[in-house]
PDB file of C-alpha atoms in Angstrom:
ATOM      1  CA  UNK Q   1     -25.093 116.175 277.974  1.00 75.00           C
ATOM      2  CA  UNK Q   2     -21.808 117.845 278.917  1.00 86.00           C
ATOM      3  CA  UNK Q   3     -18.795 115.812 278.125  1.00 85.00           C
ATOM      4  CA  UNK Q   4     -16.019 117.687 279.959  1.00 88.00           C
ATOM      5  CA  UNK Q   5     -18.486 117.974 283.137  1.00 91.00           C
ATOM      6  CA  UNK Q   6     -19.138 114.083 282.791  1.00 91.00           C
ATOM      7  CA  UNK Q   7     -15.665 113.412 281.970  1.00 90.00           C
ATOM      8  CA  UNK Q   8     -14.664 115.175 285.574  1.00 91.00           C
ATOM      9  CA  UNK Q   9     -17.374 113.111 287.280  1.00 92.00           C
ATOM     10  CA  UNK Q  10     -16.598 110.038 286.133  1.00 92.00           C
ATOM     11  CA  UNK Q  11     -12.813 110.071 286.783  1.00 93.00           C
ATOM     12  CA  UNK Q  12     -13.342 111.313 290.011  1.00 92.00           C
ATOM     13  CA  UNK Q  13     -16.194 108.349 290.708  1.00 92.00           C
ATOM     14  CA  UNK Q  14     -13.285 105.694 289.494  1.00 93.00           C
ATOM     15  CA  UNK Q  15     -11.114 107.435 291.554  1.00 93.00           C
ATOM     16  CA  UNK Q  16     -13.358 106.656 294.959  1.00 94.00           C
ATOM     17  CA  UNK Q  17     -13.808 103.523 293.704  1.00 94.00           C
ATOM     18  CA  UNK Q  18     -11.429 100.588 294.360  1.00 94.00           C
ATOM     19  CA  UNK Q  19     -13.453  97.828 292.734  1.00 95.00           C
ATOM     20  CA  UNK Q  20     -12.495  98.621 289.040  1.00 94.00           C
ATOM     21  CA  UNK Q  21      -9.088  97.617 287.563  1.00 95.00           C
ATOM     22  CA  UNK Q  22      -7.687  98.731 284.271  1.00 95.00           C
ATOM     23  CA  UNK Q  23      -9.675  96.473 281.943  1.00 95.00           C
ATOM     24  CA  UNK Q  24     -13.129  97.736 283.861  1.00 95.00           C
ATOM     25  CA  UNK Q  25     -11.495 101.539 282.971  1.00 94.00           C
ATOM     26  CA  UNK Q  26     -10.667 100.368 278.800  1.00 95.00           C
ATOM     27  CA  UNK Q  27     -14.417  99.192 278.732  1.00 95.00           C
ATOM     28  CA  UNK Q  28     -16.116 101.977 280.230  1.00 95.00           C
ATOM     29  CA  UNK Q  29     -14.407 104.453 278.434  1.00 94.00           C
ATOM     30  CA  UNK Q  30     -15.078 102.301 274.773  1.00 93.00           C
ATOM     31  CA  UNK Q  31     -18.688 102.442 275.870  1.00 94.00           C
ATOM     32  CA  UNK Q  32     -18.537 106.334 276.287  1.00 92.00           C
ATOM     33  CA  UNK Q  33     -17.052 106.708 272.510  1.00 91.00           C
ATOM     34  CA  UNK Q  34     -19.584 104.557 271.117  1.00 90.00           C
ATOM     35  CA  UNK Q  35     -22.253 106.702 273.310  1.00 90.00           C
ATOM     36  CA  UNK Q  36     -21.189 109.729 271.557  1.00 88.00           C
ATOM     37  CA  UNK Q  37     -20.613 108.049 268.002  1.00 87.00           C
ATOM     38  CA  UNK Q  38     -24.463 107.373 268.532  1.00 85.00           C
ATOM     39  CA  UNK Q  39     -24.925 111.266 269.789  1.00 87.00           C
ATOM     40  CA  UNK Q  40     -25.677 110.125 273.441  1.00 87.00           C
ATOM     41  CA  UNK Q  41     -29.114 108.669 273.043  1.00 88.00           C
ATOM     42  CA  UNK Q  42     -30.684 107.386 276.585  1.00 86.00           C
ATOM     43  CA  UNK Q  43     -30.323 103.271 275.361  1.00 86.00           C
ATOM     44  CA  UNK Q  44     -28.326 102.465 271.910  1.00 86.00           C
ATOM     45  CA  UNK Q  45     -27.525  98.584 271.193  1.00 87.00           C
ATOM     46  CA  UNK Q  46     -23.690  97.141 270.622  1.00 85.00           C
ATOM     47  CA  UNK Q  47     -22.486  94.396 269.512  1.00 84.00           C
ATOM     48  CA  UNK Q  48     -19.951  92.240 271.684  1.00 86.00           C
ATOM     49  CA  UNK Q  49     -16.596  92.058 268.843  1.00 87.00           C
ATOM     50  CA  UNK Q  50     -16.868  96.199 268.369  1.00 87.00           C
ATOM     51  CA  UNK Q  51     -16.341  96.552 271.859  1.00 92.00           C
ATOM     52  CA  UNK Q  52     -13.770  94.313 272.638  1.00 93.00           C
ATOM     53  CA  UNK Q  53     -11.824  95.544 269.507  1.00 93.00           C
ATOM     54  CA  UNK Q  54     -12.210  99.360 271.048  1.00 91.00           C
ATOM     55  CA  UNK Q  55     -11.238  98.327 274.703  1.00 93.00           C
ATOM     56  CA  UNK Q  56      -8.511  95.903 273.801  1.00 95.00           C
ATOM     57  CA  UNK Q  57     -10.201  93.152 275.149  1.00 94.00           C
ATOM     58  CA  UNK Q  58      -8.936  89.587 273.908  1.00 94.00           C
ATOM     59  CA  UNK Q  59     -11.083  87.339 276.225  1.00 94.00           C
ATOM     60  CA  UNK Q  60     -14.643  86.898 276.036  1.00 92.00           C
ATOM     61  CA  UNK Q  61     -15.038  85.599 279.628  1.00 94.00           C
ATOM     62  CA  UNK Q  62     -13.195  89.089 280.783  1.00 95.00           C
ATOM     63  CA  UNK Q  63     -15.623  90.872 278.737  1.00 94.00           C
ATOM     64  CA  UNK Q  64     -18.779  89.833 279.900  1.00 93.00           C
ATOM     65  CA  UNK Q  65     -17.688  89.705 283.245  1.00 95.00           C
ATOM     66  CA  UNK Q  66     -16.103  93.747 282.891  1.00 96.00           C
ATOM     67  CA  UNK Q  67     -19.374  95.221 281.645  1.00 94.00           C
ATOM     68  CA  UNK Q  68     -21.738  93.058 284.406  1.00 94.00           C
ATOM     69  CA  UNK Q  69     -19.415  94.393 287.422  1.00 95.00           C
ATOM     70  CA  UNK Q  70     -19.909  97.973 285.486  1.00 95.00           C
ATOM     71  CA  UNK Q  71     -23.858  97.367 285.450  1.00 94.00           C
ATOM     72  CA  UNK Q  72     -24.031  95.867 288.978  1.00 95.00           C
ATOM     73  CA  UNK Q  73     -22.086  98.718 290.257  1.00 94.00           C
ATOM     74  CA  UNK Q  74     -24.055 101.745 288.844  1.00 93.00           C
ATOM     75  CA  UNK Q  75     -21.799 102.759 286.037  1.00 94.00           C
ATOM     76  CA  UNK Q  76     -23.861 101.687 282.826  1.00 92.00           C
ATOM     77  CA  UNK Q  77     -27.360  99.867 282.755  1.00 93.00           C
ATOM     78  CA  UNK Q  78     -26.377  96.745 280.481  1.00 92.00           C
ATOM     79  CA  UNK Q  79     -29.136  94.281 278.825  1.00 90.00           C
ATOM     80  CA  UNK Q  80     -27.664  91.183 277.174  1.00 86.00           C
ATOM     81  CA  UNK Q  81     -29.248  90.054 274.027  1.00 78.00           C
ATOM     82  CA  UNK Q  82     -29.403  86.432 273.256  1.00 70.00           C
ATOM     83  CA  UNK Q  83     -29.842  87.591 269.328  1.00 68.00           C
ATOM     84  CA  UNK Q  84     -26.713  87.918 267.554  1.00 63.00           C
ATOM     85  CA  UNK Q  85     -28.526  90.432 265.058  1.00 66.00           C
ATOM     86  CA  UNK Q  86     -30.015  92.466 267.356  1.00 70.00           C
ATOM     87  CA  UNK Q  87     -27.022  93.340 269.810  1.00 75.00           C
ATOM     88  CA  UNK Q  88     -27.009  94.184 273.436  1.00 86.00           C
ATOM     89  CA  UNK Q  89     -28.573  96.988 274.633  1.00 88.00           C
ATOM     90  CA  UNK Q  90     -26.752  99.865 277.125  1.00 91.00           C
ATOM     91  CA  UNK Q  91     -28.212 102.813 278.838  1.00 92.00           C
ATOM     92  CA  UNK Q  92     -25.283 105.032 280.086  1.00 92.00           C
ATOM     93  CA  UNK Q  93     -25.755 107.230 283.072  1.00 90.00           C
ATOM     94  CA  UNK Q  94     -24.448 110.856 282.636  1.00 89.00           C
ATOM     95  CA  UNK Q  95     -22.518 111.334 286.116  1.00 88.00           C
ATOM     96  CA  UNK Q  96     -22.252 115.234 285.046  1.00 82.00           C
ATOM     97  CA  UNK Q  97     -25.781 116.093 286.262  1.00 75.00           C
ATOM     98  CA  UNK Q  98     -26.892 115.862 289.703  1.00 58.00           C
ATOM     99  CA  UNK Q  99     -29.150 112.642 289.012  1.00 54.00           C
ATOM    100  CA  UNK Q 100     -26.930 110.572 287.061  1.00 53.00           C
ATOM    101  CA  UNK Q 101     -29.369 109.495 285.007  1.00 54.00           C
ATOM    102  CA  UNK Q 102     -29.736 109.816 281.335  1.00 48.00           C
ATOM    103  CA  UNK Q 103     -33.574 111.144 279.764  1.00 43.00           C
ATOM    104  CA  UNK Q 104     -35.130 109.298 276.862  1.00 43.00           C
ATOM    105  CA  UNK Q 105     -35.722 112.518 275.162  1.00 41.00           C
ATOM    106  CA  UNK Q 106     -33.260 114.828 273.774  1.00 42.00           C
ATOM    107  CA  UNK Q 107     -32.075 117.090 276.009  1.00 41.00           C
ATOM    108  CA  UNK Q 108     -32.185 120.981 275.255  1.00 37.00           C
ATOM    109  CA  UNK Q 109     -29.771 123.352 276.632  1.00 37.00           C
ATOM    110  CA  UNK Q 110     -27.343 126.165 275.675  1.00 37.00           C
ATOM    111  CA  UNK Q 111     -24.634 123.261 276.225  1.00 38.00           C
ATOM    112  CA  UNK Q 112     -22.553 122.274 273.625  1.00 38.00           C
ATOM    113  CA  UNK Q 113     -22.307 118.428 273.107  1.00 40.00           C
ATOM    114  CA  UNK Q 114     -18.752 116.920 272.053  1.00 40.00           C
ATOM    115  CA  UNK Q 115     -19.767 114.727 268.839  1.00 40.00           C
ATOM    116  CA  UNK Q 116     -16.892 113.321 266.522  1.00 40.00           C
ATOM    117  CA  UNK Q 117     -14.992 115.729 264.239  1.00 36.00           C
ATOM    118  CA  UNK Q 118     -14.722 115.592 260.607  1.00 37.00           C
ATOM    119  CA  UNK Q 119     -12.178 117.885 257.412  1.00 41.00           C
ATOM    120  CA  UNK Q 120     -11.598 120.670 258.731  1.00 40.00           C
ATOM    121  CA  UNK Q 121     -12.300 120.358 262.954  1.00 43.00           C
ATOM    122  CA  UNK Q 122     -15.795 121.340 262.011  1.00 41.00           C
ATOM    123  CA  UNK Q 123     -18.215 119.724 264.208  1.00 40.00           C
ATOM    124  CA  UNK Q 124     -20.212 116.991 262.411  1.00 40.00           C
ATOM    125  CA  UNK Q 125     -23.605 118.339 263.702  1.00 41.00           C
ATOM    126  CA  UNK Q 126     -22.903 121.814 261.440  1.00 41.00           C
ATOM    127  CA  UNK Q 127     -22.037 119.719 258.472  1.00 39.00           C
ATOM    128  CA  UNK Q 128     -25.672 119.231 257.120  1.00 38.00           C
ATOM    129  CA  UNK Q 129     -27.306 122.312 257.445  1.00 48.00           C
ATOM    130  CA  UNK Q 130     -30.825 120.833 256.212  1.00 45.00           C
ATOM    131  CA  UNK Q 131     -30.594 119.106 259.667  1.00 45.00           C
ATOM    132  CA  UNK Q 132     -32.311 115.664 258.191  1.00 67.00           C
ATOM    133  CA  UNK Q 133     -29.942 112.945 259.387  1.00 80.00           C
ATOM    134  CA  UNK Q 134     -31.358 110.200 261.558  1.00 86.00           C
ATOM    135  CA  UNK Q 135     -30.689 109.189 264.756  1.00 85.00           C
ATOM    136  CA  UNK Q 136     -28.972 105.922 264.880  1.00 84.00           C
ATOM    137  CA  UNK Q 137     -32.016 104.275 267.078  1.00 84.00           C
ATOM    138  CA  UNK Q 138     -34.572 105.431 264.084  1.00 86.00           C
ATOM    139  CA  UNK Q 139     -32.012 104.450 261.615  1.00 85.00           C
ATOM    140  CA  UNK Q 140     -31.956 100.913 263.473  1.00 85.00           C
ATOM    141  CA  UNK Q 141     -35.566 101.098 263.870  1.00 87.00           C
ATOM    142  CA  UNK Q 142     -36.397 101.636 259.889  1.00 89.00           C
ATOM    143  CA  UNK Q 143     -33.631  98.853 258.806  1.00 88.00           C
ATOM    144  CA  UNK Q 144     -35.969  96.450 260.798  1.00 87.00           C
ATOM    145  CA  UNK Q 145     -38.388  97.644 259.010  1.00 88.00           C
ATOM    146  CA  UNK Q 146     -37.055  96.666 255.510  1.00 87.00           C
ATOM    147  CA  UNK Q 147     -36.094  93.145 256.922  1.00 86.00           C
ATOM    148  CA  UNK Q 148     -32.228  94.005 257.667  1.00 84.00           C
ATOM    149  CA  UNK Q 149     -30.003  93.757 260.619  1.00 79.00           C
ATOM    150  CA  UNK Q 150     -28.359  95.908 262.858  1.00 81.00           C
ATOM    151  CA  UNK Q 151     -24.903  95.588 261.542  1.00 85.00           C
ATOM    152  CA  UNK Q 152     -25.828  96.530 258.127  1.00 87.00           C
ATOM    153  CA  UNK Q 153     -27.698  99.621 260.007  1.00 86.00           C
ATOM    154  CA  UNK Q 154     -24.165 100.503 261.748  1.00 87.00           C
ATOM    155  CA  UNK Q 155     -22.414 100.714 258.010  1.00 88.00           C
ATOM    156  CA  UNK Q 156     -24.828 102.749 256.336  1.00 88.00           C
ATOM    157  CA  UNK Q 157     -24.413 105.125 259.461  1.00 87.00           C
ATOM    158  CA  UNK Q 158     -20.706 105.148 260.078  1.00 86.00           C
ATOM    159  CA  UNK Q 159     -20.430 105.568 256.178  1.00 88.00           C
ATOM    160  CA  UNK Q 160     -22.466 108.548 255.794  1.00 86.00           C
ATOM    161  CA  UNK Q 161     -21.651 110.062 259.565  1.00 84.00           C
ATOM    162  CA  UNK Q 162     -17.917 110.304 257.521  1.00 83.00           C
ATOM    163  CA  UNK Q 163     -19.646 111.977 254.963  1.00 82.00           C
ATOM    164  CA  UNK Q 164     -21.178 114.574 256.886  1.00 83.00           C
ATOM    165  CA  UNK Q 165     -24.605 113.220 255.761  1.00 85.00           C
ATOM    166  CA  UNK Q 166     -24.019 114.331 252.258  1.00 85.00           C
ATOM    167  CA  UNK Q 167     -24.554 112.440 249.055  1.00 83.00           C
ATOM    168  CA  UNK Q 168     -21.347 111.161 246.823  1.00 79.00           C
ATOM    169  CA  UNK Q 169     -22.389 114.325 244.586  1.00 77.00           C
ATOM    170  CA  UNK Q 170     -21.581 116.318 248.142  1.00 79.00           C
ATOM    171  CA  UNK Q 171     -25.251 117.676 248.238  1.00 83.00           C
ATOM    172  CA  UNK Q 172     -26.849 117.593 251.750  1.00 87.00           C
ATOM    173  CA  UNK Q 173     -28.971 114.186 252.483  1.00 86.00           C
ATOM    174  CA  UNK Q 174     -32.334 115.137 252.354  1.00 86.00           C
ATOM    175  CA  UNK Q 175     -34.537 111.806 252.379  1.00 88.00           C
ATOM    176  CA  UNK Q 176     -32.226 109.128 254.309  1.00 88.00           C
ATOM    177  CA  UNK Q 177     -35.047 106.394 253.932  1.00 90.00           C
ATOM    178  CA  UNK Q 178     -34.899 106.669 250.655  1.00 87.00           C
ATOM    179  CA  UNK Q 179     -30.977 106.316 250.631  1.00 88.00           C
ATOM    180  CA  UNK Q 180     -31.487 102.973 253.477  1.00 90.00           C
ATOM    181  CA  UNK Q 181     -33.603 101.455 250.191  1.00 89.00           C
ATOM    182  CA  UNK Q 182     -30.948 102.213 247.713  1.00 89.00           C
ATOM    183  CA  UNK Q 183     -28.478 100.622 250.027  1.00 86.00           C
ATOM    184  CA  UNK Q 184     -30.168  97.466 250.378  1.00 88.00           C
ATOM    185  CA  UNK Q 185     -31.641  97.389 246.974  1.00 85.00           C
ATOM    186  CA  UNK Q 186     -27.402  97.729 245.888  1.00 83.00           C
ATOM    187  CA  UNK Q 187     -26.423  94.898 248.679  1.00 77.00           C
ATOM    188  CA  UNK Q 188     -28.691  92.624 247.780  1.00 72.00           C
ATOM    189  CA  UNK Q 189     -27.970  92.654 243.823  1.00 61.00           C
ATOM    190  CA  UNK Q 190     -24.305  92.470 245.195  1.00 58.00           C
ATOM    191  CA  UNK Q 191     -25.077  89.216 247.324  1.00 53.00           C
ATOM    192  CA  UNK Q 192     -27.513  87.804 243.992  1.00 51.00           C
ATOM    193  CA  UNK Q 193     -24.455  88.246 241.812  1.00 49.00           C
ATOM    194  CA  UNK Q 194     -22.382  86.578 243.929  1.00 49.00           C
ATOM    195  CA  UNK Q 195     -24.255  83.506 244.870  1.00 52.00           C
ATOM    196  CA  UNK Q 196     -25.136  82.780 241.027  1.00 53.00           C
ATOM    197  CA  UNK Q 197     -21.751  83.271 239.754  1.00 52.00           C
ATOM    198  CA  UNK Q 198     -20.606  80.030 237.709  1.00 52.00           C
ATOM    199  CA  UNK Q 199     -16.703  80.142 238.992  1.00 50.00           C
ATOM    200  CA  UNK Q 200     -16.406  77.341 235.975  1.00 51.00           C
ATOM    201  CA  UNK Q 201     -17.155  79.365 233.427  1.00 51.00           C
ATOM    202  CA  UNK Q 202     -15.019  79.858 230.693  1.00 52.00           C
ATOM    203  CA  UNK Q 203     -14.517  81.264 227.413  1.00 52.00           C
ATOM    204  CA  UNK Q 204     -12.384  78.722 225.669  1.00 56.00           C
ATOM    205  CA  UNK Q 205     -13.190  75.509 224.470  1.00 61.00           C
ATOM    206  CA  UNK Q 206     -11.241  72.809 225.674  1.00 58.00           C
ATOM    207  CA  UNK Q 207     -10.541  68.914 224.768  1.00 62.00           C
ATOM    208  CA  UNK Q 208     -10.574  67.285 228.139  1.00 56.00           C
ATOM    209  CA  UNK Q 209     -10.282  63.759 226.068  1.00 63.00           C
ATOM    210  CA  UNK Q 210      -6.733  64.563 224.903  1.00 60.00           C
ATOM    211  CA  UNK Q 211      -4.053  63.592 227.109  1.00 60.00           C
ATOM    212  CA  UNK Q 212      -2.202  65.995 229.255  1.00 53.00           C
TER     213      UNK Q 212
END
């Protein structure tokens, strides 16, 4: 995947093209961030609010109707999800290669893909040298697996994709299942805590038979 090349394409496809207005243009181009926030997999899933927060997009009506003219018109392959834990999912097409089309696998080439930038402009792919972060469709994948959802799968990524995959100790991540239990295991004394709190407990001990 080359960004600059698929920038080019796609501005000059919009160009050509008279059916898109501006709020067609904010949604694509939300989509493509969240494509390479996810490292440009060929299908990743979304969820509906993100989106509309990224593209500016107040109405829900616009919004579904936005990214079905994109899908019916070759842009973006969109498939609704009627789960609101699973999300929607979106296979973009990469207009910088002759076919347009985007491989399940990983591509391989001497290309250099644009990811998102971290301290010091260093790209966030040279960050963890051990090379063990997930993708965010394993990731996903795994947090089914422990009987999670996918928005508690996007935290635990966009919290350690900040941190460069490393630990809080700044050591590189080297088994991120084993951090995905930790997480859970922490949320879910977190949640216990909070639904068994007594909010009338006190420590003093009152005469509610005097009167006020």
């Amino acid at each position: 995947m080359n960004y600059l090349k698929h920038l080019n394409a796609i501005f000059e496809k919009f160009r050509k093209d008279s059916r898109p207005n501006s709020t067609h243009l904010s949604l694509y181009f939300a989509l493509l961030h969240l494509w390479n926030l996810h490292r440009f997999p060929g299908m990743f899933f979304l969820h509906r609010q993100d989106v509309m927060d990224l593209a500016k997009i107040g109405s829900k009506t616009t919004y579904h109707q936005c990214i079905k003219d994109l899908h019916h018109w070759g842009y973006m392959h969109y498939a609704p999800s009627h789960n609101p834990l699973k999300g929607s999912r979106v296979r973009m097409f990469d207009f910088g290669t002759s076919s347009g089309q985007v491989p399940d696998k990983q591509q391989t080439s001497d290309e250099q893909a644009v990811v998102p930038l971290i301290n010091n402009n260093k790209p966030l792919l040279n960050t963890n040298k051990q090379g063990n972060s997930p993708s965010f469709e394993n990731l996903e994948k795994y947090f089914e697996t422990q009987g999670s959802d996918l928005r508690e799968a996007k935290k635990f990524f966009d919290y350690y994709q900040k941190a460069g995959w490393r630990t809080k100790a700044g050591t590189p991540v080297k088994n991120w299942k084993q951090l995905v239990r930790a997480w859970l295991h922490k949320n879910a004394n977190v949640y216990a805590v909070s639904e068994n709190r007594d909010n009338l407990y006190t420590t003093k001990n009152k005469n509610y038979g005097k009167p006020l």
